[in-house]
PDB file of N, CA and C in Angstrom:
ATOM      1  N   GLU A   1      22.871 -10.880  -7.527  1.00  0.00           N
ATOM      2  CA  GLU A   1      22.199 -10.503  -7.441  1.00  0.00           C
ATOM      3  C   GLU A   1      20.016 -11.021  -6.387  1.00  0.00           C
ATOM      4  N   PRO A   2      19.415  -9.840  -6.110  1.00  0.00           N
ATOM      5  CA  PRO A   2      17.988 -10.330  -5.989  1.00  0.00           C
ATOM      6  C   PRO A   2      17.014 -10.721  -7.005  1.00  0.00           C
ATOM      7  N   PRO A   3      16.547 -11.680  -5.899  1.00  0.00           N
ATOM      8  CA  PRO A   3      15.593 -13.142  -7.482  1.00  0.00           C
ATOM      9  C   PRO A   3      14.150 -11.899  -7.703  1.00  0.00           C
ATOM     10  N   ASN A   4      14.001 -11.952  -8.795  1.00  0.00           N
ATOM     11  CA  ASN A   4      12.836 -11.909  -9.057  1.00  0.00           C
ATOM     12  C   ASN A   4      11.512 -11.565  -8.219  1.00  0.00           C
ATOM     13  N   LEU A   5      10.784 -11.313  -8.452  1.00  0.00           N
ATOM     14  CA  LEU A   5       9.225 -11.297  -7.232  1.00  0.00           C
ATOM     15  C   LEU A   5       8.390 -10.710  -7.758  1.00  0.00           C
ATOM     16  N   VAL A   6       7.088 -11.425  -7.880  1.00  0.00           N
ATOM     17  CA  VAL A   6       5.716 -10.333  -8.894  1.00  0.00           C
ATOM     18  C   VAL A   6       4.175 -10.787  -8.013  1.00  0.00           C
ATOM     19  N   LEU A   7       3.626  -9.849  -8.103  1.00  0.00           N
ATOM     20  CA  LEU A   7       2.675 -10.532  -6.832  1.00  0.00           C
ATOM     21  C   LEU A   7       2.275 -10.638  -8.084  1.00  0.00           C
ATOM     22  N   HIS A   8       0.797 -11.678  -8.330  1.00  0.00           N
ATOM     23  CA  HIS A   8      -0.670 -11.277  -8.787  1.00  0.00           C
ATOM     24  C   HIS A   8      -1.774 -11.163  -8.465  1.00  0.00           C
ATOM     25  N   SER A   9      -1.925 -11.560  -7.076  1.00  0.00           N
ATOM     26  CA  SER A   9      -2.451 -11.004  -6.200  1.00  0.00           C
ATOM     27  C   SER A   9      -2.346 -11.444  -4.554  1.00  0.00           C
ATOM     28  N   PRO A  10      -3.606 -10.524  -4.412  1.00  0.00           N
ATOM     29  CA  PRO A  10      -3.712  -9.126  -3.682  1.00  0.00           C
ATOM     30  C   PRO A  10      -3.237  -8.146  -4.650  1.00  0.00           C
ATOM     31  N   THR A  11      -4.135  -6.979  -4.751  1.00  0.00           N
ATOM     32  CA  THR A  11      -3.450  -5.410  -5.643  1.00  0.00           C
ATOM     33  C   THR A  11      -3.133  -4.649  -4.669  1.00  0.00           C
ATOM     34  N   ASN A  12      -2.379  -3.696  -3.816  1.00  0.00           N
ATOM     35  CA  ASN A  12      -1.969  -3.351  -2.981  1.00  0.00           C
ATOM     36  C   ASN A  12      -3.720  -2.856  -2.783  1.00  0.00           C
ATOM     37  N   GLY A  13      -4.806  -1.999  -2.079  1.00  0.00           N
ATOM     38  CA  GLY A  13      -5.390  -1.705  -1.662  1.00  0.00           C
ATOM     39  C   GLY A  13      -6.782  -1.752  -2.057  1.00  0.00           C
ATOM     40  N   LEU A  14      -7.156  -3.497  -2.323  1.00  0.00           N
ATOM     41  CA  LEU A  14      -7.912  -4.206  -2.267  1.00  0.00           C
ATOM     42  C   LEU A  14      -9.501  -4.483  -0.559  1.00  0.00           C
ATOM     43  N   VAL A  15     -10.110  -3.842  -0.983  1.00  0.00           N
ATOM     44  CA  VAL A  15     -11.204  -4.229  -0.341  1.00  0.00           C
ATOM     45  C   VAL A  15     -12.443  -5.700   0.020  1.00  0.00           C
ATOM     46  N   THR A  16     -11.832  -5.887   0.538  1.00  0.00           N
ATOM     47  CA  THR A  16     -12.742  -6.696   0.527  1.00  0.00           C
ATOM     48  C   THR A  16     -13.340  -7.426   1.577  1.00  0.00           C
ATOM     49  N   GLY A  17     -14.692  -7.925   1.449  1.00  0.00           N
ATOM     50  CA  GLY A  17     -15.505  -8.827   2.480  1.00  0.00           C
ATOM     51  C   GLY A  17     -15.236  -9.986   2.952  1.00  0.00           C
ATOM     52  N   ASP A  18     -14.480 -10.605   2.241  1.00  0.00           N
ATOM     53  CA  ASP A  18     -13.736 -11.730   3.054  1.00  0.00           C
ATOM     54  C   ASP A  18     -12.427 -11.516   3.189  1.00  0.00           C
ATOM     55  N   ARG A  19     -12.710 -13.290   4.266  1.00  0.00           N
ATOM     56  CA  ARG A  19     -11.956 -13.011   5.353  1.00  0.00           C
ATOM     57  C   ARG A  19     -10.368 -13.893   5.402  1.00  0.00           C
ATOM     58  N   ALA A  20     -10.654 -14.453   3.815  1.00  0.00           N
ATOM     59  CA  ALA A  20      -9.536 -15.649   3.361  1.00  0.00           C
ATOM     60  C   ALA A  20      -9.388 -14.894   2.197  1.00  0.00           C
ATOM     61  N   LEU A  21      -7.801 -14.937   1.361  1.00  0.00           N
ATOM     62  CA  LEU A  21      -7.729 -13.910   0.957  1.00  0.00           C
ATOM     63  C   LEU A  21      -6.402 -15.350  -0.480  1.00  0.00           C
ATOM     64  N   VAL A  22      -6.044 -14.946  -1.546  1.00  0.00           N
ATOM     65  CA  VAL A  22      -5.123 -15.854  -1.980  1.00  0.00           C
ATOM     66  C   VAL A  22      -3.997 -15.032  -1.960  1.00  0.00           C
ATOM     67  N   VAL A  23      -2.849 -15.402  -2.146  1.00  0.00           N
ATOM     68  CA  VAL A  23      -1.753 -14.762  -2.595  1.00  0.00           C
ATOM     69  C   VAL A  23      -1.705 -15.305  -3.333  1.00  0.00           C
ATOM     70  N   GLN A  24      -0.987 -14.844  -4.711  1.00  0.00           N
ATOM     71  CA  GLN A  24      -0.189 -15.312  -5.576  1.00  0.00           C
ATOM     72  C   GLN A  24       0.497 -14.626  -6.485  1.00  0.00           C
ATOM     73  N   GLY A  25       2.071 -15.761  -6.800  1.00  0.00           N
ATOM     74  CA  GLY A  25       2.936 -14.305  -7.595  1.00  0.00           C
ATOM     75  C   GLY A  25       4.205 -16.091  -7.754  1.00  0.00           C
ATOM     76  N   GLN A  26       4.776 -15.399  -8.488  1.00  0.00           N
ATOM     77  CA  GLN A  26       5.834 -15.946  -9.033  1.00  0.00           C
ATOM     78  C   GLN A  26       7.670 -15.338  -8.315  1.00  0.00           C
ATOM     79  N   THR A  27       8.034 -16.338  -8.553  1.00  0.00           N
ATOM     80  CA  THR A  27       9.571 -15.448  -8.334  1.00  0.00           C
ATOM     81  C   THR A  27      10.935 -17.124  -9.429  1.00  0.00           C
ATOM     82  N   ASP A  28      11.607 -17.175  -9.179  1.00  0.00           N
ATOM     83  CA  ASP A  28      12.792 -18.202  -9.207  1.00  0.00           C
ATOM     84  C   ASP A  28      12.409 -19.062  -9.304  1.00  0.00           C
ATOM     85  N   LYS A  29      14.054 -19.943  -9.879  1.00  0.00           N
ATOM     86  CA  LYS A  29      13.563 -21.402  -9.264  1.00  0.00           C
ATOM     87  C   LYS A  29      14.994 -21.076  -7.798  1.00  0.00           C
ATOM     88  N   GLU A  30      14.800 -21.912  -7.120  1.00  0.00           N
ATOM     89  CA  GLU A  30      15.609 -22.408  -6.152  1.00  0.00           C
ATOM     90  C   GLU A  30      15.664 -21.112  -5.050  1.00  0.00           C
ATOM     91  N   VAL A  31      14.424 -20.254  -5.162  1.00  0.00           N
ATOM     92  CA  VAL A  31      13.979 -19.651  -3.823  1.00  0.00           C
ATOM     93  C   VAL A  31      13.299 -19.613  -3.124  1.00  0.00           C
ATOM     94  N   SER A  32      13.251 -19.077  -1.438  1.00  0.00           N
ATOM     95  CA  SER A  32      12.192 -19.688  -0.408  1.00  0.00           C
ATOM     96  C   SER A  32      11.464 -18.305  -1.108  1.00  0.00           C
ATOM     97  N   ILE A  33      10.292 -18.577  -0.868  1.00  0.00           N
ATOM     98  CA  ILE A  33       9.578 -17.665  -0.176  1.00  0.00           C
ATOM     99  C   ILE A  33       8.915 -17.521   1.153  1.00  0.00           C
ATOM    100  N   SER A  34       8.126 -17.020   2.132  1.00  0.00           N
ATOM    101  CA  SER A  34       6.988 -15.938   2.269  1.00  0.00           C
ATOM    102  C   SER A  34       6.148 -15.473   2.573  1.00  0.00           C
ATOM    103  N   ILE A  35       5.385 -15.541   3.464  1.00  0.00           N
ATOM    104  CA  ILE A  35       4.465 -14.341   3.375  1.00  0.00           C
ATOM    105  C   ILE A  35       3.921 -14.168   4.877  1.00  0.00           C
ATOM    106  N   ASN A  36       4.575 -12.875   5.180  1.00  0.00           N
ATOM    107  CA  ASN A  36       4.300 -12.479   6.705  1.00  0.00           C
ATOM    108  C   ASN A  36       5.460 -13.257   7.048  1.00  0.00           C
ATOM    109  N   GLY A  37       6.323 -13.909   7.081  1.00  0.00           N
ATOM    110  CA  GLY A  37       7.677 -14.503   7.883  1.00  0.00           C
ATOM    111  C   GLY A  37       7.286 -15.685   8.425  1.00  0.00           C
ATOM    112  N   THR A  38       5.970 -16.609   7.241  1.00  0.00           N
ATOM    113  CA  THR A  38       5.150 -18.685   7.036  1.00  0.00           C
ATOM    114  C   THR A  38       6.228 -18.712   6.161  1.00  0.00           C
ATOM    115  N   PRO A  39       7.578 -19.418   5.976  1.00  0.00           N
ATOM    116  CA  PRO A  39       7.376 -20.061   4.511  1.00  0.00           C
ATOM    117  C   PRO A  39       5.740 -20.987   3.965  1.00  0.00           C
ATOM    118  N   VAL A  40       6.266 -20.184   2.695  1.00  0.00           N
ATOM    119  CA  VAL A  40       5.458 -21.037   1.574  1.00  0.00           C
ATOM    120  C   VAL A  40       6.068 -21.898   0.405  1.00  0.00           C
ATOM    121  N   PRO A  41       5.805 -23.163   0.534  1.00  0.00           N
ATOM    122  CA  PRO A  41       6.124 -23.604  -0.911  1.00  0.00           C
ATOM    123  C   PRO A  41       5.948 -23.242  -2.048  1.00  0.00           C
ATOM    124  N   HIS A  42       6.588 -23.676  -2.789  1.00  0.00           N
ATOM    125  CA  HIS A  42       5.498 -22.849  -4.415  1.00  0.00           C
ATOM    126  C   HIS A  42       6.750 -24.056  -5.779  1.00  0.00           C
ATOM    127  N   SER A  43       6.061 -24.233  -7.146  1.00  0.00           N
ATOM    128  CA  SER A  43       6.260 -24.823  -7.284  1.00  0.00           C
ATOM    129  C   SER A  43       7.867 -24.842  -8.101  1.00  0.00           C
ATOM    130  N   ARG A  44       7.978 -25.579  -9.045  1.00  0.00           N
ATOM    131  CA  ARG A  44       9.687 -26.093 -10.241  1.00  0.00           C
ATOM    132  C   ARG A  44       9.729 -25.289 -10.396  1.00  0.00           C
ATOM    133  N   GLU A  45       8.612 -24.431 -11.264  1.00  0.00           N
ATOM    134  CA  GLU A  45       8.784 -22.885 -11.882  1.00  0.00           C
ATOM    135  C   GLU A  45       8.992 -22.032 -10.856  1.00  0.00           C
ATOM    136  N   GLY A  46       8.679 -22.354  -9.292  1.00  0.00           N
ATOM    137  CA  GLY A  46       9.164 -19.937  -9.132  1.00  0.00           C
ATOM    138  C   GLY A  46       7.213 -19.974  -7.969  1.00  0.00           C
ATOM    139  N   GLN A  47       6.425 -20.540  -9.611  1.00  0.00           N
ATOM    140  CA  GLN A  47       4.483 -21.249  -9.203  1.00  0.00           C
ATOM    141  C   GLN A  47       4.230 -20.168  -7.692  1.00  0.00           C
ATOM    142  N   PHE A  48       3.566 -19.461  -6.345  1.00  0.00           N
ATOM    143  CA  PHE A  48       3.190 -19.946  -5.668  1.00  0.00           C
ATOM    144  C   PHE A  48       1.552 -19.546  -5.300  1.00  0.00           C
ATOM    145  N   SER A  49       0.261 -20.355  -4.644  1.00  0.00           N
ATOM    146  CA  SER A  49      -0.297 -19.695  -3.925  1.00  0.00           C
ATOM    147  C   SER A  49      -0.589 -20.033  -2.931  1.00  0.00           C
ATOM    148  N   GLU A  50      -0.807 -19.589  -2.318  1.00  0.00           N
ATOM    149  CA  GLU A  50      -1.041 -19.407  -0.518  1.00  0.00           C
ATOM    150  C   GLU A  50      -2.674 -18.228  -0.342  1.00  0.00           C
ATOM    151  N   GLU A  51      -3.369 -19.313   0.467  1.00  0.00           N
ATOM    152  CA  GLU A  51      -4.838 -18.637   1.660  1.00  0.00           C
ATOM    153  C   GLU A  51      -4.347 -17.667   2.344  1.00  0.00           C
ATOM    154  N   ILE A  52      -4.809 -17.274   2.647  1.00  0.00           N
ATOM    155  CA  ILE A  52      -3.878 -16.411   4.419  1.00  0.00           C
ATOM    156  C   ILE A  52      -5.756 -15.367   4.415  1.00  0.00           C
ATOM    157  N   ASP A  53      -5.767 -15.951   6.200  1.00  0.00           N
ATOM    158  CA  ASP A  53      -6.727 -15.181   6.969  1.00  0.00           C
ATOM    159  C   ASP A  53      -5.726 -13.980   6.866  1.00  0.00           C
ATOM    160  N   LEU A  54      -7.865 -13.357   6.315  1.00  0.00           N
ATOM    161  CA  LEU A  54      -7.948 -11.909   6.823  1.00  0.00           C
ATOM    162  C   LEU A  54      -8.247 -11.125   8.919  1.00  0.00           C
ATOM    163  N   ALA A  55      -7.324  -9.637   8.485  1.00  0.00           N
ATOM    164  CA  ALA A  55      -8.672  -9.389  10.114  1.00  0.00           C
ATOM    165  C   ALA A  55      -8.811  -8.679   9.934  1.00  0.00           C
ATOM    166  N   PRO A  56     -10.075  -8.448  10.714  1.00  0.00           N
ATOM    167  CA  PRO A  56     -10.502  -7.150  10.097  1.00  0.00           C
ATOM    168  C   PRO A  56     -10.480  -5.835  10.616  1.00  0.00           C
ATOM    169  N   GLY A  57     -10.239  -4.324   9.302  1.00  0.00           N
ATOM    170  CA  GLY A  57      -9.434  -3.173   8.857  1.00  0.00           C
ATOM    171  C   GLY A  57      -7.992  -3.539   8.486  1.00  0.00           C
ATOM    172  N   ILE A  58      -7.356  -3.140   8.789  1.00  0.00           N
ATOM    173  CA  ILE A  58      -6.218  -3.248   7.007  1.00  0.00           C
ATOM    174  C   ILE A  58      -5.156  -4.158   7.569  1.00  0.00           C
ATOM    175  N   ASN A  59      -5.060  -4.826   6.695  1.00  0.00           N
ATOM    176  CA  ASN A  59      -3.204  -6.909   6.513  1.00  0.00           C
ATOM    177  C   ASN A  59      -2.735  -6.403   5.751  1.00  0.00           C
ATOM    178  N   THR A  60      -1.216  -5.919   6.583  1.00  0.00           N
ATOM    179  CA  THR A  60      -0.998  -6.008   5.629  1.00  0.00           C
ATOM    180  C   THR A  60       0.103  -6.971   5.293  1.00  0.00           C
ATOM    181  N   ILE A  61       0.658  -6.937   4.551  1.00  0.00           N
ATOM    182  CA  ILE A  61       0.985  -8.499   3.425  1.00  0.00           C
ATOM    183  C   ILE A  61       2.498  -7.903   2.728  1.00  0.00           C
ATOM    184  N   THR A  62       2.816  -9.495   3.180  1.00  0.00           N
ATOM    185  CA  THR A  62       4.941  -9.122   3.054  1.00  0.00           C
ATOM    186  C   THR A  62       5.174 -10.304   2.701  1.00  0.00           C
ATOM    187  N   VAL A  63       5.596 -10.003   1.168  1.00  0.00           N
ATOM    188  CA  VAL A  63       5.119 -11.441   0.717  1.00  0.00           C
ATOM    189  C   VAL A  63       7.548 -11.529   0.303  1.00  0.00           C
ATOM    190  N   THR A  64       8.090 -11.530   0.546  1.00  0.00           N
ATOM    191  CA  THR A  64      10.034 -11.980   0.518  1.00  0.00           C
ATOM    192  C   THR A  64      10.402 -13.502  -0.137  1.00  0.00           C
ATOM    193  N   ALA A  65      11.644 -12.633  -0.878  1.00  0.00           N
ATOM    194  CA  ALA A  65      11.620 -13.878  -1.809  1.00  0.00           C
ATOM    195  C   ALA A  65      12.876 -13.451  -1.412  1.00  0.00           C
ATOM    196  N   LYS A  66      13.874 -14.897  -1.331  1.00  0.00           N
ATOM    197  CA  LYS A  66      15.411 -14.988  -0.823  1.00  0.00           C
ATOM    198  C   LYS A  66      15.538 -16.187  -1.270  1.00  0.00           C
ATOM    199  N   ARG A  67      17.554 -15.894  -1.065  1.00  0.00           N
ATOM    200  CA  ARG A  67      18.093 -16.661  -2.298  1.00  0.00           C
ATOM    201  C   ARG A  67      18.445 -17.825  -1.028  1.00  0.00           C
ATOM    202  N   LYS A  68      19.582 -17.822  -1.328  1.00  0.00           N
ATOM    203  CA  LYS A  68      20.337 -19.189  -0.484  1.00  0.00           C
ATOM    204  C   LYS A  68      20.884 -18.425   0.218  1.00  0.00           C
ATOM    205  N   HIS A  69      21.375 -17.942  -0.525  1.00  0.00           N
ATOM    206  CA  HIS A  69      23.253 -16.598  -0.226  1.00  0.00           C
ATOM    207  C   HIS A  69      23.147 -15.242   0.208  1.00  0.00           C
ATOM    208  N   GLY A  70      21.218 -15.138   0.350  1.00  0.00           N
ATOM    209  CA  GLY A  70      20.881 -13.892   1.540  1.00  0.00           C
ATOM    210  C   GLY A  70      20.299 -12.726   0.818  1.00  0.00           C
ATOM    211  N   LYS A  71      19.985 -12.975  -0.866  1.00  0.00           N
ATOM    212  CA  LYS A  71      19.312 -11.618  -1.415  1.00  0.00           C
ATOM    213  C   LYS A  71      18.113 -11.957  -1.057  1.00  0.00           C
ATOM    214  N   THR A  72      17.898 -10.686  -1.014  1.00  0.00           N
ATOM    215  CA  THR A  72      16.000 -10.892  -1.166  1.00  0.00           C
ATOM    216  C   THR A  72      15.671  -9.286  -1.952  1.00  0.00           C
ATOM    217  N   THR A  73      14.378  -9.723  -1.977  1.00  0.00           N
ATOM    218  CA  THR A  73      13.052  -9.104  -2.599  1.00  0.00           C
ATOM    219  C   THR A  73      11.672  -8.512  -1.958  1.00  0.00           C
ATOM    220  N   GLU A  74      11.326  -7.868  -1.869  1.00  0.00           N
ATOM    221  CA  GLU A  74       9.842  -8.007  -0.348  1.00  0.00           C
ATOM    222  C   GLU A  74       8.886  -7.157  -1.910  1.00  0.00           C
ATOM    223  N   GLU A  75       7.614  -7.493  -1.462  1.00  0.00           N
ATOM    224  CA  GLU A  75       6.442  -7.333  -1.967  1.00  0.00           C
ATOM    225  C   GLU A  75       5.187  -6.533  -0.198  1.00  0.00           C
ATOM    226  N   VAL A  76       4.852  -5.436  -0.062  1.00  0.00           N
ATOM    227  CA  VAL A  76       4.457  -4.936  -0.047  1.00  0.00           C
ATOM    228  C   VAL A  76       2.965  -5.497   0.354  1.00  0.00           C
ATOM    229  N   ARG A  77       1.550  -5.660   0.259  1.00  0.00           N
ATOM    230  CA  ARG A  77       0.522  -5.196  -0.006  1.00  0.00           C
ATOM    231  C   ARG A  77      -0.416  -4.446   1.298  1.00  0.00           C
ATOM    232  N   HIS A  78      -1.279  -3.879   0.949  1.00  0.00           N
ATOM    233  CA  HIS A  78      -2.614  -3.657   2.188  1.00  0.00           C
ATOM    234  C   HIS A  78      -3.997  -3.333   1.899  1.00  0.00           C
ATOM    235  N   VAL A  79      -4.994  -4.607   1.829  1.00  0.00           N
ATOM    236  CA  VAL A  79      -5.468  -5.528   2.274  1.00  0.00           C
ATOM    237  C   VAL A  79      -6.679  -4.751   3.094  1.00  0.00           C
ATOM    238  N   ILE A  80      -7.242  -3.812   2.916  1.00  0.00           N
ATOM    239  CA  ILE A  80      -9.245  -4.156   4.483  1.00  0.00           C
ATOM    240  C   ILE A  80      -9.520  -4.715   4.346  1.00  0.00           C
ATOM    241  N   LEU A  81     -10.322  -5.480   4.976  1.00  0.00           N
ATOM    242  CA  LEU A  81     -11.442  -7.193   5.662  1.00  0.00           C
ATOM    243  C   LEU A  81     -12.298  -5.872   6.040  1.00  0.00           C
ATOM    244  N   LYS A  82     -13.588  -5.391   4.305  1.00  0.00           N
ATOM    245  CA  LYS A  82     -14.261  -4.852   5.674  1.00  0.00           C
ATOM    246  C   LYS A  82     -16.066  -5.233   5.892  1.00  0.00           C
ATOM    247  N   SER A  83     -15.782  -5.196   7.134  1.00  0.00           N
ATOM    248  CA  SER A  83     -17.021  -5.595   7.650  1.00  0.00           C
ATOM    249  C   SER A  83     -17.966  -5.424   7.777  1.00  0.00           C
ATOM    250  N   ASN A  84     -19.052  -6.768   7.079  1.00  0.00           N
ATOM    251  CA  ASN A  84     -20.809  -6.692   6.872  1.00  0.00           C
ATOM    252  C   ASN A  84     -22.025  -7.157   7.814  1.00  0.00           C
ATOM    253  N   GLN A  85     -21.106  -6.681   8.739  1.00  0.00           N
ATOM    254  CA  GLN A  85     -22.630  -6.335  10.101  1.00  0.00           C
ATOM    255  C   GLN A  85     -23.073  -5.883   9.869  1.00  0.00           C
ATOM    256  N   GLN A  86     -24.467  -6.094  10.046  1.00  0.00           N
ATOM    257  CA  GLN A  86     -26.123  -5.795   9.933  1.00  0.00           C
ATOM    258  C   GLN A  86     -26.043  -4.723  10.820  1.00  0.00           C
ATOM    259  N   ILE A  87     -26.136  -3.694  10.764  1.00  0.00           N
ATOM    260  CA  ILE A  87     -26.969  -2.597  11.976  1.00  0.00           C
ATOM    261  C   ILE A  87     -28.662  -2.724  12.000  1.00  0.00           C
ATOM    262  N   SER A  88     -28.503  -3.123  13.185  1.00  0.00           N
ATOM    263  CA  SER A  88     -29.700  -2.626  13.915  1.00  0.00           C
ATOM    264  C   SER A  88     -30.777  -1.885  13.845  1.00  0.00           C
ATOM    265  N   LEU A  89     -32.250  -2.562  13.766  1.00  0.00           N
ATOM    266  CA  LEU A  89     -33.168  -1.003  14.130  1.00  0.00           C
ATOM    267  C   LEU A  89     -34.041  -1.370  14.673  1.00  0.00           C
ATOM    268  N   GLY A  90     -33.663  -2.625  16.183  1.00  0.00           N
ATOM    269  CA  GLY A  90     -34.326  -2.583  16.916  1.00  0.00           C
ATOM    270  C   GLY A  90     -33.906  -1.244  17.747  1.00  0.00           C
ATOM    271  N   GLY A  91     -35.734  -1.485  18.635  1.00  0.00           N
ATOM    272  CA  GLY A  91     -35.670  -0.514  19.337  1.00  0.00           C
ATOM    273  C   GLY A  91     -36.578   0.873  18.523  1.00  0.00           C
ATOM    274  N   ILE A  92     -36.724   0.875  17.454  1.00  0.00           N
ATOM    275  CA  ILE A  92     -37.326   1.732  17.045  1.00  0.00           C
ATOM    276  C   ILE A  92     -38.465   1.817  17.482  1.00  0.00           C
ATOM    277  N   ASN A  93     -39.548   2.466  17.773  1.00  0.00           N
ATOM    278  CA  ASN A  93     -40.934   2.375  17.996  1.00  0.00           C
ATOM    279  C   ASN A  93     -42.000   3.306  16.348  1.00  0.00           C
ATOM    280  N   LYS A  94     -42.416   2.880  16.455  1.00  0.00           N
ATOM    281  CA  LYS A  94     -43.747   3.263  14.827  1.00  0.00           C
ATOM    282  C   LYS A  94     -44.606   3.960  15.706  1.00  0.00           C
ATOM    283  N   ILE A  95     -44.805   4.798  15.185  1.00  0.00           N
ATOM    284  CA  ILE A  95     -46.351   5.808  15.605  1.00  0.00           C
ATOM    285  C   ILE A  95     -47.599   5.323  14.959  1.00  0.00           C
ATOM    286  N   PRO A  96     -48.431   5.122  15.626  1.00  0.00           N
ATOM    287  CA  PRO A  96     -50.100   4.165  15.323  1.00  0.00           C
ATOM    288  C   PRO A  96     -50.486   5.208  14.525  1.00  0.00           C
TER     289      PRO A  96
END
């Protein structure tokens, strides 16, 4: 049977201004976890927490829990990194 996988954060559709995001969750013991294909360590109880970098715009975060014998569970979240660039008002002429 596929492993259990619960994502505590991030929520799907999250909009943030922070370039770094913490992905947290829990799975069964003796299960390998990966975030976007990168292996992530977890505690003996199956808890994991990993900080990832976001790119501007929509980011797809795929968390995969895999048993030794190949059964997998996958959770996908979409997170938006909103740019906080300041708008320049240069070039506006004041009328005396």
